[in-house]
Coordinates of C-alpha atoms and ligand atoms in Angstrom, one line a residue:
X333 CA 4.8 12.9 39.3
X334 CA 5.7 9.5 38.3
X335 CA 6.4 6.4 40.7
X336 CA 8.5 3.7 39.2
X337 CA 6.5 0.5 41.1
X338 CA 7.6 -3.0 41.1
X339 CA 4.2 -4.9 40.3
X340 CA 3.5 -6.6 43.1
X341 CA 3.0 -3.3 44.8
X342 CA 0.6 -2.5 43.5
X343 CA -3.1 -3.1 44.7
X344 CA -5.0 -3.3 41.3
X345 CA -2.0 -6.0 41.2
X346 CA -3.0 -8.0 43.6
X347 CA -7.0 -7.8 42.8
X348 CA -6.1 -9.0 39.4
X349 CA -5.0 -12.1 41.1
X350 CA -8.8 -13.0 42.8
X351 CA -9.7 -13.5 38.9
X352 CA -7.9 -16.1 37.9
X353 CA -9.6 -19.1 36.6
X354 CA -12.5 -17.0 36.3
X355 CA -13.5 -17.4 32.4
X356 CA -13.3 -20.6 30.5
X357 CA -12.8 -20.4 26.7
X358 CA -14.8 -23.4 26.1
X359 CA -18.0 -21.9 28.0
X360 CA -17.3 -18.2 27.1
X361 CA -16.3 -18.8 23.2
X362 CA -18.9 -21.6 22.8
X363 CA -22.4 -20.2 21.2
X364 CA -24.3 -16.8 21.0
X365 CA -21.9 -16.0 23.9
X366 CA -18.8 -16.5 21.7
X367 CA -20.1 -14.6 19.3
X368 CA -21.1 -11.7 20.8
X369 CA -17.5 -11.5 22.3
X370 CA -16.2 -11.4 18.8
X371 CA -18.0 -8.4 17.6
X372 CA -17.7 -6.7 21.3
X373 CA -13.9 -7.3 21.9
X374 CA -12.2 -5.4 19.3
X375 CA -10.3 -2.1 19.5
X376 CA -9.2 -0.4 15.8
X377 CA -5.0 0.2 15.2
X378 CA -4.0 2.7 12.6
X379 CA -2.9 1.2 8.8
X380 CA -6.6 -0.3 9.0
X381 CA -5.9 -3.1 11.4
X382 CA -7.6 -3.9 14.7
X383 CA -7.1 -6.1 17.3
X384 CA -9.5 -8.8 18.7
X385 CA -9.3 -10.2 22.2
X386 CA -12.5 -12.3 22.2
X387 CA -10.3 -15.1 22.6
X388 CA -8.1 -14.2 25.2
X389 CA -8.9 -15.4 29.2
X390 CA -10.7 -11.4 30.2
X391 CA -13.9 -10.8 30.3
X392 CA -15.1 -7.5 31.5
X393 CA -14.7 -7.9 35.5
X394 CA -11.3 -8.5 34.3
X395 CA -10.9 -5.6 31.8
X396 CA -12.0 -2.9 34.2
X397 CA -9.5 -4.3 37.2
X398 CA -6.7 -4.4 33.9
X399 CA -7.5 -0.5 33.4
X400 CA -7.1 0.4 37.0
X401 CA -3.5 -1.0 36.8
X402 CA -2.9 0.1 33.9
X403 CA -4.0 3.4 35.5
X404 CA -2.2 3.0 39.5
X405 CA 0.8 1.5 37.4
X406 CA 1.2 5.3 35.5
X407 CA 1.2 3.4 32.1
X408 CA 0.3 6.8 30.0
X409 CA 2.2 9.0 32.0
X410 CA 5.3 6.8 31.4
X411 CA 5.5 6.9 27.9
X412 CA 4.5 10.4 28.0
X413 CA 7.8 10.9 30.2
X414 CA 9.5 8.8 27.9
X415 CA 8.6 10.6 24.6
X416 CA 9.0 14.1 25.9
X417 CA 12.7 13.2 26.5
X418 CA 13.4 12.1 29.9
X419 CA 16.5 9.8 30.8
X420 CA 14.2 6.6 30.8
X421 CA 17.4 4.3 30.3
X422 CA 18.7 4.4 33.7
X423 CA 21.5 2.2 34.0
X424 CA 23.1 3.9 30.6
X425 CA 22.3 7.3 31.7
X426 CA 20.3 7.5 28.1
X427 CA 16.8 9.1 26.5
X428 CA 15.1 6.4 24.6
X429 CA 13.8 8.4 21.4
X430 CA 13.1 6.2 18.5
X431 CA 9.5 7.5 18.5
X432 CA 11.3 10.5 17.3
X433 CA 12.4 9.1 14.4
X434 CA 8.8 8.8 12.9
X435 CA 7.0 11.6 14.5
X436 CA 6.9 14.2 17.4
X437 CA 4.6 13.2 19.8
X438 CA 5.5 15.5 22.8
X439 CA 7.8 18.3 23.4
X440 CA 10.6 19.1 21.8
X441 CA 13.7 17.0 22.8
X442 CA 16.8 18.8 22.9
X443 CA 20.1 16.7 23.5
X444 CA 24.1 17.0 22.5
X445 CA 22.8 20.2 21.5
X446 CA 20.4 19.2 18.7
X447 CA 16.4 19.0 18.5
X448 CA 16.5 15.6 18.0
X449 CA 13.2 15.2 16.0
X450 CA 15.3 17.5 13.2
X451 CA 18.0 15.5 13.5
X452 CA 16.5 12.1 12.7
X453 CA 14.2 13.9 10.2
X454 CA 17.5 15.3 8.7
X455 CA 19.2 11.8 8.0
X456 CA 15.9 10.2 6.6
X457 CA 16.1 13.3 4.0
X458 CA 20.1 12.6 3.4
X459 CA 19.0 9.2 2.8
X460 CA 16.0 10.1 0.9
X461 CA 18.2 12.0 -1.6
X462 CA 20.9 9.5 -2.3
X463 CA 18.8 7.1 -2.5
X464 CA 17.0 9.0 -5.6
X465 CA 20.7 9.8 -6.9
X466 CA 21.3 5.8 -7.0
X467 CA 18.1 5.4 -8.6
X468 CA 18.5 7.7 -10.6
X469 CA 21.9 6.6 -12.4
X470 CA 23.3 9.8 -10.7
X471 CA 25.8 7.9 -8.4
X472 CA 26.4 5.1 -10.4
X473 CA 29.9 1.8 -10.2
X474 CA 32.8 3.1 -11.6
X475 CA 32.0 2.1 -15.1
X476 CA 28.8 4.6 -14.8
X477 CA 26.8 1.7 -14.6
X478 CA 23.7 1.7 -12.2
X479 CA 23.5 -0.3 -9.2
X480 CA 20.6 -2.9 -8.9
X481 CA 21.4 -4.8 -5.2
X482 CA 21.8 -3.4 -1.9
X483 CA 23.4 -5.9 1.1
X484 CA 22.9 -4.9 4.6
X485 CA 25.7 -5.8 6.7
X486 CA 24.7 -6.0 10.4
X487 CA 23.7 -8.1 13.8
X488 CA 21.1 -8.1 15.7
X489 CA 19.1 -4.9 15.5
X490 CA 21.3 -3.7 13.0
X491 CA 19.6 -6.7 10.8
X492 CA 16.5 -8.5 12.2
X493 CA 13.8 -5.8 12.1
X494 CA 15.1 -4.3 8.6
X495 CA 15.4 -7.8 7.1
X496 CA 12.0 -8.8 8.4
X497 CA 10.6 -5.4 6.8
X498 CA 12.1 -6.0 3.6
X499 CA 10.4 -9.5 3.4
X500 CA 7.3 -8.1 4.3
X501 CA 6.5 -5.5 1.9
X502 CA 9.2 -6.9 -0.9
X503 CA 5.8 -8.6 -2.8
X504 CA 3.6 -5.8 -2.3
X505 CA 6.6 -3.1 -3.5
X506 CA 7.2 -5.9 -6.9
X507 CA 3.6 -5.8 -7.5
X508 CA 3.4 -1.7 -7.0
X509 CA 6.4 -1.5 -9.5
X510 CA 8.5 0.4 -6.8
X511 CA 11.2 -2.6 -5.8
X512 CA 13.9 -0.2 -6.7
X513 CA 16.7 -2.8 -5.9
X514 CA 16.6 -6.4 -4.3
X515 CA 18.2 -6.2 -0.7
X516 CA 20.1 -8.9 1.2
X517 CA 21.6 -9.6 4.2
X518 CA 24.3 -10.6 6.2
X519 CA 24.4 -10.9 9.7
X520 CA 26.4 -14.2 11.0
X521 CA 29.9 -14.2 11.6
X522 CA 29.6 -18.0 10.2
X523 CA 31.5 -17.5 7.0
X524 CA 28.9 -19.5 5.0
X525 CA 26.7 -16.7 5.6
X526 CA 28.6 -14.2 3.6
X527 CA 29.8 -16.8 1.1
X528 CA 25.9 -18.0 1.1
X529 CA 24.7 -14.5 0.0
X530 CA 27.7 -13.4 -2.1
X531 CA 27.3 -16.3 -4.4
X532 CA 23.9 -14.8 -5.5
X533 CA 24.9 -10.8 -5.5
X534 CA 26.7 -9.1 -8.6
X535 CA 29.5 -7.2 -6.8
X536 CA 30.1 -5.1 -9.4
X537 CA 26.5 -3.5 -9.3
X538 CA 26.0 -3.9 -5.3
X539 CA 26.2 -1.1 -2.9
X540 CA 26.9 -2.6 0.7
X541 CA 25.9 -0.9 3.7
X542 CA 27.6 -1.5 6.9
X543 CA 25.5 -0.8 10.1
X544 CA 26.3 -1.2 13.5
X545 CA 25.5 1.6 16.0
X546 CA 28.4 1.0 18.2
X547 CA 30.6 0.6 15.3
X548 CA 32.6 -2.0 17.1
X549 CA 30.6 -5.3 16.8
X550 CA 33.0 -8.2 16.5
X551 CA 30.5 -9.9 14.2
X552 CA 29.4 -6.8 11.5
X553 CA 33.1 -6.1 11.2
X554 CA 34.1 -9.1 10.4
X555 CA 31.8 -9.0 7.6
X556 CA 32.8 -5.6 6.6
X557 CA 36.5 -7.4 6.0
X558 CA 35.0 -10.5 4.1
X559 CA 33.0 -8.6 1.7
X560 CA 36.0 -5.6 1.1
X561 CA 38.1 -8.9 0.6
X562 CA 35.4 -9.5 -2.5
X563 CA 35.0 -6.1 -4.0
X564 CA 38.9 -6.0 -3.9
X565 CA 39.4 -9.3 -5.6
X566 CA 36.9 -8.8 -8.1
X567 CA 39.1 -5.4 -9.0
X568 CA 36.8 -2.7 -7.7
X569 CA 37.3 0.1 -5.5
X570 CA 35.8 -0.5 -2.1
X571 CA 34.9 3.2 -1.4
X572 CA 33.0 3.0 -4.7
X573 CA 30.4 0.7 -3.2
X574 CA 30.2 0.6 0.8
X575 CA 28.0 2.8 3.1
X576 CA 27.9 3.2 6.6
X577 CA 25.1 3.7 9.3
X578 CA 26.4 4.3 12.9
X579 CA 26.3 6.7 15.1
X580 CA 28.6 10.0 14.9
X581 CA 30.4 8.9 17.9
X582 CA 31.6 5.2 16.4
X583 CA 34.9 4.4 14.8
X584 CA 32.9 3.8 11.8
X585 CA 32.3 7.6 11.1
X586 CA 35.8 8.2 11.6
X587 CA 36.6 6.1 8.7
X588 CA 36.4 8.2 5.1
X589 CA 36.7 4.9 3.5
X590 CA 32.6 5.3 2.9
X591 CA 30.6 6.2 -0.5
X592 CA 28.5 7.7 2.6
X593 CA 27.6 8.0 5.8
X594 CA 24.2 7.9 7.9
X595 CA 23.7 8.4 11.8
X596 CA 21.4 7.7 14.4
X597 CA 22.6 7.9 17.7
X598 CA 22.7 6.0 21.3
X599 CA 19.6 7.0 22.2
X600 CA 18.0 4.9 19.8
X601 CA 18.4 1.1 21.1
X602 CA 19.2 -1.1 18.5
X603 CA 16.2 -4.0 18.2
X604 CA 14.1 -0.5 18.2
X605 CA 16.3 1.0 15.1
X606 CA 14.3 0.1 12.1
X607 CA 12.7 3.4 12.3
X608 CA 16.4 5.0 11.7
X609 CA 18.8 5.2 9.1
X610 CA 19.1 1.9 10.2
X611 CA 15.9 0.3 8.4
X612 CA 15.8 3.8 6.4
X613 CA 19.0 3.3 4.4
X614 CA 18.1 0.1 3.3
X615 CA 14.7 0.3 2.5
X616 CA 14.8 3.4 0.8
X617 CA 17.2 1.9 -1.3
X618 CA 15.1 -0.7 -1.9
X619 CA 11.7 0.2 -2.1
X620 CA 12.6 4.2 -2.9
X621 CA 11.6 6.6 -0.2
X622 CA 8.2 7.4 -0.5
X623 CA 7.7 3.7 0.3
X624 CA 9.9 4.3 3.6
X625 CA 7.9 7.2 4.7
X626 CA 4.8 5.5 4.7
X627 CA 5.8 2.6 6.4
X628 CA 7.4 5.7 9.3
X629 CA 3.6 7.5 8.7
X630 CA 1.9 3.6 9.7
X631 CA 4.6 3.6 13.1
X632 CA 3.7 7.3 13.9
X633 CA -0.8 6.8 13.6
X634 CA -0.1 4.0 15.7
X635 CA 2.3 5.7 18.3
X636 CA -0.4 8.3 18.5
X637 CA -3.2 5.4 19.9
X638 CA -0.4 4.1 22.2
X639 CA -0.3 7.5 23.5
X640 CA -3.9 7.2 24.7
X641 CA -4.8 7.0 28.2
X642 CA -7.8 4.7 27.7
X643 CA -6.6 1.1 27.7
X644 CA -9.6 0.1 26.1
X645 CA -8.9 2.3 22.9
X646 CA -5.3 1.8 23.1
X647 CA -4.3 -1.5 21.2
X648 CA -0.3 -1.7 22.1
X649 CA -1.6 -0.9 26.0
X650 CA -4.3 -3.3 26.3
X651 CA -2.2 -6.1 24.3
X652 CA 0.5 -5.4 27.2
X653 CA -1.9 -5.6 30.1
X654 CA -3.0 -8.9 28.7
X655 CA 0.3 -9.8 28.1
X656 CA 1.1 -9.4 32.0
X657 CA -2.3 -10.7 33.0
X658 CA -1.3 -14.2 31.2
X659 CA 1.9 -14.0 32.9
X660 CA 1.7 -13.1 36.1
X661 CA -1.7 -13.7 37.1
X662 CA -2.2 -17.1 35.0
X663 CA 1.0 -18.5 34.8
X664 CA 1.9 -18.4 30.8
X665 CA 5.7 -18.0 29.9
X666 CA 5.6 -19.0 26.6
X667 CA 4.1 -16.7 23.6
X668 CA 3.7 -18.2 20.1
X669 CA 3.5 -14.9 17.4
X670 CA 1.7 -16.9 14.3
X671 CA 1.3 -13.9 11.0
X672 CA -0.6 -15.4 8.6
X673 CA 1.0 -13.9 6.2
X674 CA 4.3 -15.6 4.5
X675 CA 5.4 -11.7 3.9
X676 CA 6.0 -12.1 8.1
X677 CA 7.9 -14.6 7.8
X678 CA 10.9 -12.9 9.3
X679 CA 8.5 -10.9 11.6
X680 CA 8.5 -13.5 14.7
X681 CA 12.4 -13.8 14.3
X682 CA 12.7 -9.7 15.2
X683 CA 10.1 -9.8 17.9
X684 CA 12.3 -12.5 19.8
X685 CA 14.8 -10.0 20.3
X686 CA 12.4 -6.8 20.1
X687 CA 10.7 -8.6 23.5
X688 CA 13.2 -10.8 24.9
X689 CA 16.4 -8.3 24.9
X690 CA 13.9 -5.8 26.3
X691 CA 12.5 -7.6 29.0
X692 CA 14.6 -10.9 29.9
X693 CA 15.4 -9.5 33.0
X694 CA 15.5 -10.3 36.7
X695 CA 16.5 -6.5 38.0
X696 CA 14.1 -4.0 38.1
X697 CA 14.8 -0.7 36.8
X698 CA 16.8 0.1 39.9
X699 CA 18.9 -3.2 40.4
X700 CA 16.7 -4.6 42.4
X701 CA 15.7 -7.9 43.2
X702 CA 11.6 -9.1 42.2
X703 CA 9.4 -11.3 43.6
X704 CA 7.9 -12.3 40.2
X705 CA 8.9 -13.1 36.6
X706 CA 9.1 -11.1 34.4
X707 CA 9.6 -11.3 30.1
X708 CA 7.9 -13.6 27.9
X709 CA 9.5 -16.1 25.5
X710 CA 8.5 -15.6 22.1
X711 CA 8.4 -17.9 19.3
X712 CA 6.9 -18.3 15.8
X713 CA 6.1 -19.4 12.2
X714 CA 4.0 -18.4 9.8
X715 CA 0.6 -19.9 9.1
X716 CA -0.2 -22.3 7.9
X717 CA 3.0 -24.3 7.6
X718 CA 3.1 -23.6 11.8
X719 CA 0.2 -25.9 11.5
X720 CA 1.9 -28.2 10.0
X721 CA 5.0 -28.7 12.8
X722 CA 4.7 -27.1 16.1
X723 CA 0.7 -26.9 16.5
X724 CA 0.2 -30.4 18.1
X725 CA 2.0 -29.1 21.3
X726 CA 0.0 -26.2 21.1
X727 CA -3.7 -27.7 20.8
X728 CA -2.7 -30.9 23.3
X729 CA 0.4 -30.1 24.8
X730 CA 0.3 -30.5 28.6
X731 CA 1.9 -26.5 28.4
X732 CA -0.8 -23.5 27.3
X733 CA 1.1 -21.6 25.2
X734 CA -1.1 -17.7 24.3
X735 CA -1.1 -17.2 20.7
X736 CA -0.7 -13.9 18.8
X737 CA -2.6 -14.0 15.0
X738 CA -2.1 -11.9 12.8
X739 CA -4.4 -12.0 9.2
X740 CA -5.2 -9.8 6.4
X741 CA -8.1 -9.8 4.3
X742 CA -6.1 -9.6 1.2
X743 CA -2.6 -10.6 -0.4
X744 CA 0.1 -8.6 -1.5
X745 CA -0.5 -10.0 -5.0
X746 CA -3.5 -10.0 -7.5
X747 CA -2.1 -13.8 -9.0
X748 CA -4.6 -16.5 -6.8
X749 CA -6.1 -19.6 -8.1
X750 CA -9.5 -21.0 -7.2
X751 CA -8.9 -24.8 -5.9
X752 CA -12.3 -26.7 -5.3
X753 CA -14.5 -23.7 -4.8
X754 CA -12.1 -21.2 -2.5
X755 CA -8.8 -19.3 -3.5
X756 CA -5.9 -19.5 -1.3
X757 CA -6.1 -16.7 0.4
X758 CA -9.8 -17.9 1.5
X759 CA -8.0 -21.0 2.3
X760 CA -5.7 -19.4 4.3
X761 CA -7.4 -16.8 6.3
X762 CA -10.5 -20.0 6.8
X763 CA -7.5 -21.7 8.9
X764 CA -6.9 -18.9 10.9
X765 CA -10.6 -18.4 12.0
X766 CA -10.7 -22.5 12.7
X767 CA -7.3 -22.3 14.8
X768 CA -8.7 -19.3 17.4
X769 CA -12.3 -21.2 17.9
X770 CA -10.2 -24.7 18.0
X771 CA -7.8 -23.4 20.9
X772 CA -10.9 -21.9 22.8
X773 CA -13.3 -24.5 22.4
X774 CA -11.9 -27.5 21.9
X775 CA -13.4 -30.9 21.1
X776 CA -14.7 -33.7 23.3
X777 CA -13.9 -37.2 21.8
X778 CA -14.4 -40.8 23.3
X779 CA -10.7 -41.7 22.2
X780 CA -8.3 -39.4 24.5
X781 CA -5.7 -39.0 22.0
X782 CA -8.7 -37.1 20.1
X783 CA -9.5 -34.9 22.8
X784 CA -9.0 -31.3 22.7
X785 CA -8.9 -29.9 26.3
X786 CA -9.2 -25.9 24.5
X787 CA -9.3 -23.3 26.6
X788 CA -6.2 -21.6 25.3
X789 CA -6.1 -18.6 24.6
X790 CA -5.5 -15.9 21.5
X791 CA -5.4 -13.1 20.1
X792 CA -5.3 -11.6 16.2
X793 CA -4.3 -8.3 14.7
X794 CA -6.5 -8.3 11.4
X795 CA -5.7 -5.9 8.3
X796 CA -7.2 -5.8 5.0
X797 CA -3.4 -5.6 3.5
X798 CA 0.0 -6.0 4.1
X799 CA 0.7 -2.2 2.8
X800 CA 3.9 -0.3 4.2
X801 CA 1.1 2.1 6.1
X802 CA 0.0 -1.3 7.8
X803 CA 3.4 -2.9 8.0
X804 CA 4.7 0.5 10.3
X805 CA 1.3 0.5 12.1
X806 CA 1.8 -3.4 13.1
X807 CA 6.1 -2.7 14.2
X808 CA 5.2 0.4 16.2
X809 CA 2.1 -1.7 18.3
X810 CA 4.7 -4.4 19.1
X811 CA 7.6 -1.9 20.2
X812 CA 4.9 0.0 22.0
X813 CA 3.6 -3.3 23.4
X814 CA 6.8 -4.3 25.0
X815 CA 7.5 -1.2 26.3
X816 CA 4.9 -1.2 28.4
X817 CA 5.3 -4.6 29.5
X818 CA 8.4 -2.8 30.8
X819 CA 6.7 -0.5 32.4
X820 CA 4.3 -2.6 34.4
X821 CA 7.3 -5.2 35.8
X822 CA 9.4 -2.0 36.4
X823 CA 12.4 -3.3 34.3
X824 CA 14.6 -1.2 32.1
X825 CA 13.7 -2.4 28.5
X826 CA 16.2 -0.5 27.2
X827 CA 20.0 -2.1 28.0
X828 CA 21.1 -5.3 27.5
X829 CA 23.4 -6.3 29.7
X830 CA 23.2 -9.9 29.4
X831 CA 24.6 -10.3 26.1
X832 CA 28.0 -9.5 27.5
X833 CA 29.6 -11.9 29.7
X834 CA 29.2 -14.3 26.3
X835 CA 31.2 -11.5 24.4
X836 CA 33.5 -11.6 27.0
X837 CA 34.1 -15.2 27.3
X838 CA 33.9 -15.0 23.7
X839 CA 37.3 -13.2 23.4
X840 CA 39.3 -14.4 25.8
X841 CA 39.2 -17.8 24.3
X842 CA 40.2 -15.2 20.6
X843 CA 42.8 -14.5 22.7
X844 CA 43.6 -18.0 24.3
X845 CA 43.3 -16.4 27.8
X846 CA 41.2 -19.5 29.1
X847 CA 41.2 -22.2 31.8
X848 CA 39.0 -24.6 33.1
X849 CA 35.8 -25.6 31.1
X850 CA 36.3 -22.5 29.0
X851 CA 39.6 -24.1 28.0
X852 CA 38.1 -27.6 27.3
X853 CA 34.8 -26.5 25.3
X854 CA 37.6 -24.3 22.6
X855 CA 39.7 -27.6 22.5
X856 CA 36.6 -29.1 21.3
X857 CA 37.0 -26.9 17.9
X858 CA 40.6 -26.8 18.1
X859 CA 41.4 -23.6 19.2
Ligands
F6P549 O1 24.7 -7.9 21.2 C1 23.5 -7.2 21.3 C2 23.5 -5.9 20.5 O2 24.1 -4.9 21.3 C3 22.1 -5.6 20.1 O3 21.4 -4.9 21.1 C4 22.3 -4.8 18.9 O4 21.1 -4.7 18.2 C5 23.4 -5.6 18.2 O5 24.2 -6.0 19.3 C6 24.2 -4.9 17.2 O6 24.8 -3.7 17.7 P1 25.5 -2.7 16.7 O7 24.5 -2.0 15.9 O8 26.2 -1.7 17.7 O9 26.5 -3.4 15.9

């Protein structure tokens, strides 16, 4: 039977706390000792990556009292509840399935009727299909001419995690001669946005797919209007050239106004949707959908380690235990997620919302009050131009900020060039080695301002490429990740409440039903 705990009651909590200050970076990292932690403190993650911790504040005293709360705190059994179907999602009265959509690790899961597995596994073959039909020339613009762009219309999770999959494997899918069609996106209800990207996209060979699970977001349809305003200027016929993704109970899939339609459903929470028809339509599209399903076979290996009840061989665990451990025990709010990779570049911006609309909250799972904090605040660049702006703060700032790596041996690109004895990639992946034993160990200096105090601690995930297998095995230990974290502060990850009073607000000044400073801020713009 499972207890849903707030942390603090917990007593493997509470001996976590004795530890703190207990290992110093600059003694532990420094020397044979450092080294040895390197090769010791590493756990393998499917798609050929593994994870290293040698630089993170644990040692093993730590590690052990880490897998007794991951153990008193149920973490296993948890997800196990949560993939065999139970109503995780309390306050919406919903399952939380996206696993589901990538693989069946549990029971089956019967709801509204369906076995979900087949249902999800039933869109990605719709999808699969006309996505071969498009590439094909079979469903082609109304002059029978093929189409060669696809635009994603959406907000939110409905853009951020495909967008910043698209990015990451568009290089590796131009150099494997499988980008199908370039993708873009539009997400802002800032007209320059659309404006921005239609400039650059040939309507008359674009197919447009509108996603929103709701089917109601102020934003997406907004968007929907501007670009049917395009299509119909430029003389086509709308229905010719825009999908839909949403789920079968939305106003959208009322509307026949579609080329097609794709579903996922409400138990599939949006910044976790990239694994749906919601990532799948578009980057089957793009990338054709063999290229889809091995990116869904990457998210699936590494669900099954996250399944494990051994934190020690269970990356997305272990990173969340951690996680807490810097939080709660040390005091660390801040998280900077650094890929060194410029394919990620869009990777940090979907984790913000991944790990802040999951667990930015002050409730535990039962509306209730806590007496400790809970989320992390995540932020991020890729390396090295991070180096290049924010990293000052973060080597002699008076904050310590934890820092998440992530490296791959390789590029996503044969092209290189050899400047003064290294190639780039060499040159890239040395700075990454330099940054982890610069935050640990720092530097003693005469002059203060040349002082590094180190001690700060990281982390890196480590592939040997960017490949879509790698790309799904690195989404699915992050969504794993912050799931746990739910688990162990006893939150719901799974609503998001606090994005509506803004909505709210939002139209009642739309309506000019305002007073007070509500009033005065819209005068401001003139509405
Ligand atoms: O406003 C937040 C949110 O509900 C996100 O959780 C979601 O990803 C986004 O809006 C878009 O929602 P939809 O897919 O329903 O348009």
């Amino acid at each position: 039977m499972v207890a849903w705990k707030n942390l603090d009651t917990l007593d493997s909590y509470q001996a976590l706390q004795e530890t703190k200050g207990s290992v110093k970076l600059t003694e532990v990292m420094a020397g044979e000792s450092g080294a040895e932690r390197v090769r010791k403190y590493a756990v393998p993650m499917a798609g050929g990556l593994s994870y290293h911790y040698a630089a993170k504040k644990v040692d093993d005293v730590i590690l052990e009292k880490l897998a007794a709360l991951a153990k008193e705190a149920q973490l296993c059994e948890k997800f196990e509840e949560l993939y065999n179907g139970a109503v995780i999602n309390l306050t919406e009265n919903r399952h939380v399935l996206h696993h589901l959509c990538r693989g069946q690790l549990g029971k089956q899961v019967m709801a509204d009727g369906v076995d979900k597995r087949e249902f999800y596994k039933g869109e990605q073959d719709k999808i699969a299909a006309f996505a071969n039909k498009v590439h094909a020339g079979e469903i082609t613009n109304e002059k029978g001419e093929k189409f060669n762009t696809v635009v994603q219309i959406g907000i939110g999770g409905s853009d951020l995690g495909p967008r910043a999959i698209y990015l990451a494997l568009e290089n590796w899918a131009a150099t494997h001669n499988t980008l199908k069609m370039e993708a873009k996106f539009i997400s802002n209800v800032d007209p320059d946005d659309p404006v921005g990207v239609l400039r650059g996209v040939d309507v008359e060979h674009a197919l447009f797919i509108v996603v929103s699970k709701s089917g109601t977001t102020l934003e997406t349809l907004t968007n929907e209007s501007f670009v049917k305003d395009a299509l119909e200027k430029a003389g086509l016929d709308v229905s010719k050239h825009m999908l839909a993704v949403t789920s079968e109970t939305s106003p959208m899939a009322k509307n026949s106004g579609y080329l097609a339609a794709f579903f996922m459903d409400d138990y599939i929470g949006g910044r976790y949707s990239t694994a749906s028809a919601v990532g799948g339509a578009v980057l089957s599209l793009a990338f054709g959908p063999e290229v889809f399903a091995s990116f869904l076979d990457g998210m699936a290996a590494e669900d099954k380690l996250s399944a494990g009840d051994d934190p020690m061989k269970n990356p997305a665990m272990l990173d969340a235990l951690i996680s807490v451990y810097e939080r709660n025990v040390l005091g660390y709010p801040v998280t900077a997620l650094l890929p060194y990779s410029q394919a990620l570049s869009r990777f940090p911006a979907h984790l913000q919302q991944a790990s802040m609309e999951s667990n930015g909250k002050s409730v535990n799972r039962f509306g209730e009050s806590m007496n400790y904090v809970t989320g992390e605040v995540i932020f991020g660049e890729p390396g090295t131009n991070g180096q290049h702006s924010f990293y000052q703060l973060l080597h002699q700032g008076t904050d310590i900020i934890p820092l998440q790596f992530i490296g791959f041996r390789k590029s996503q690109n044969e092209k290189d060039v050899e400047v003064k004895g290294s190639t780039s990639q060499t040159k890239l992946n040395a700075n990454v080695a330099a940054q982890m034993v610069a935050f640990a160990c720092g530097k003693t200096d005469e002059n203060p301002a040349k002082c590094f105090a180190g001690d700060r601690p990281s982390s890196i995930i480590i592939g040997d490429q960017l490949t879509p297998e790698a790309c799904g095995a690195l989404l699915a230990h992050y969504e794993n990740k912050f799931m746990y974290q739910g688990f162990l502060w006893n939150v719901n990850s799974f609503d998001q409440e606090g994005v509506q009073l803004g909505k709210v607000l939002a139209n009642r000044v739309l309506d000019h039903n305002t007073d007070g400073a509500l009033k005065e801020f819209a005068a401001l713009f003139g509405i």
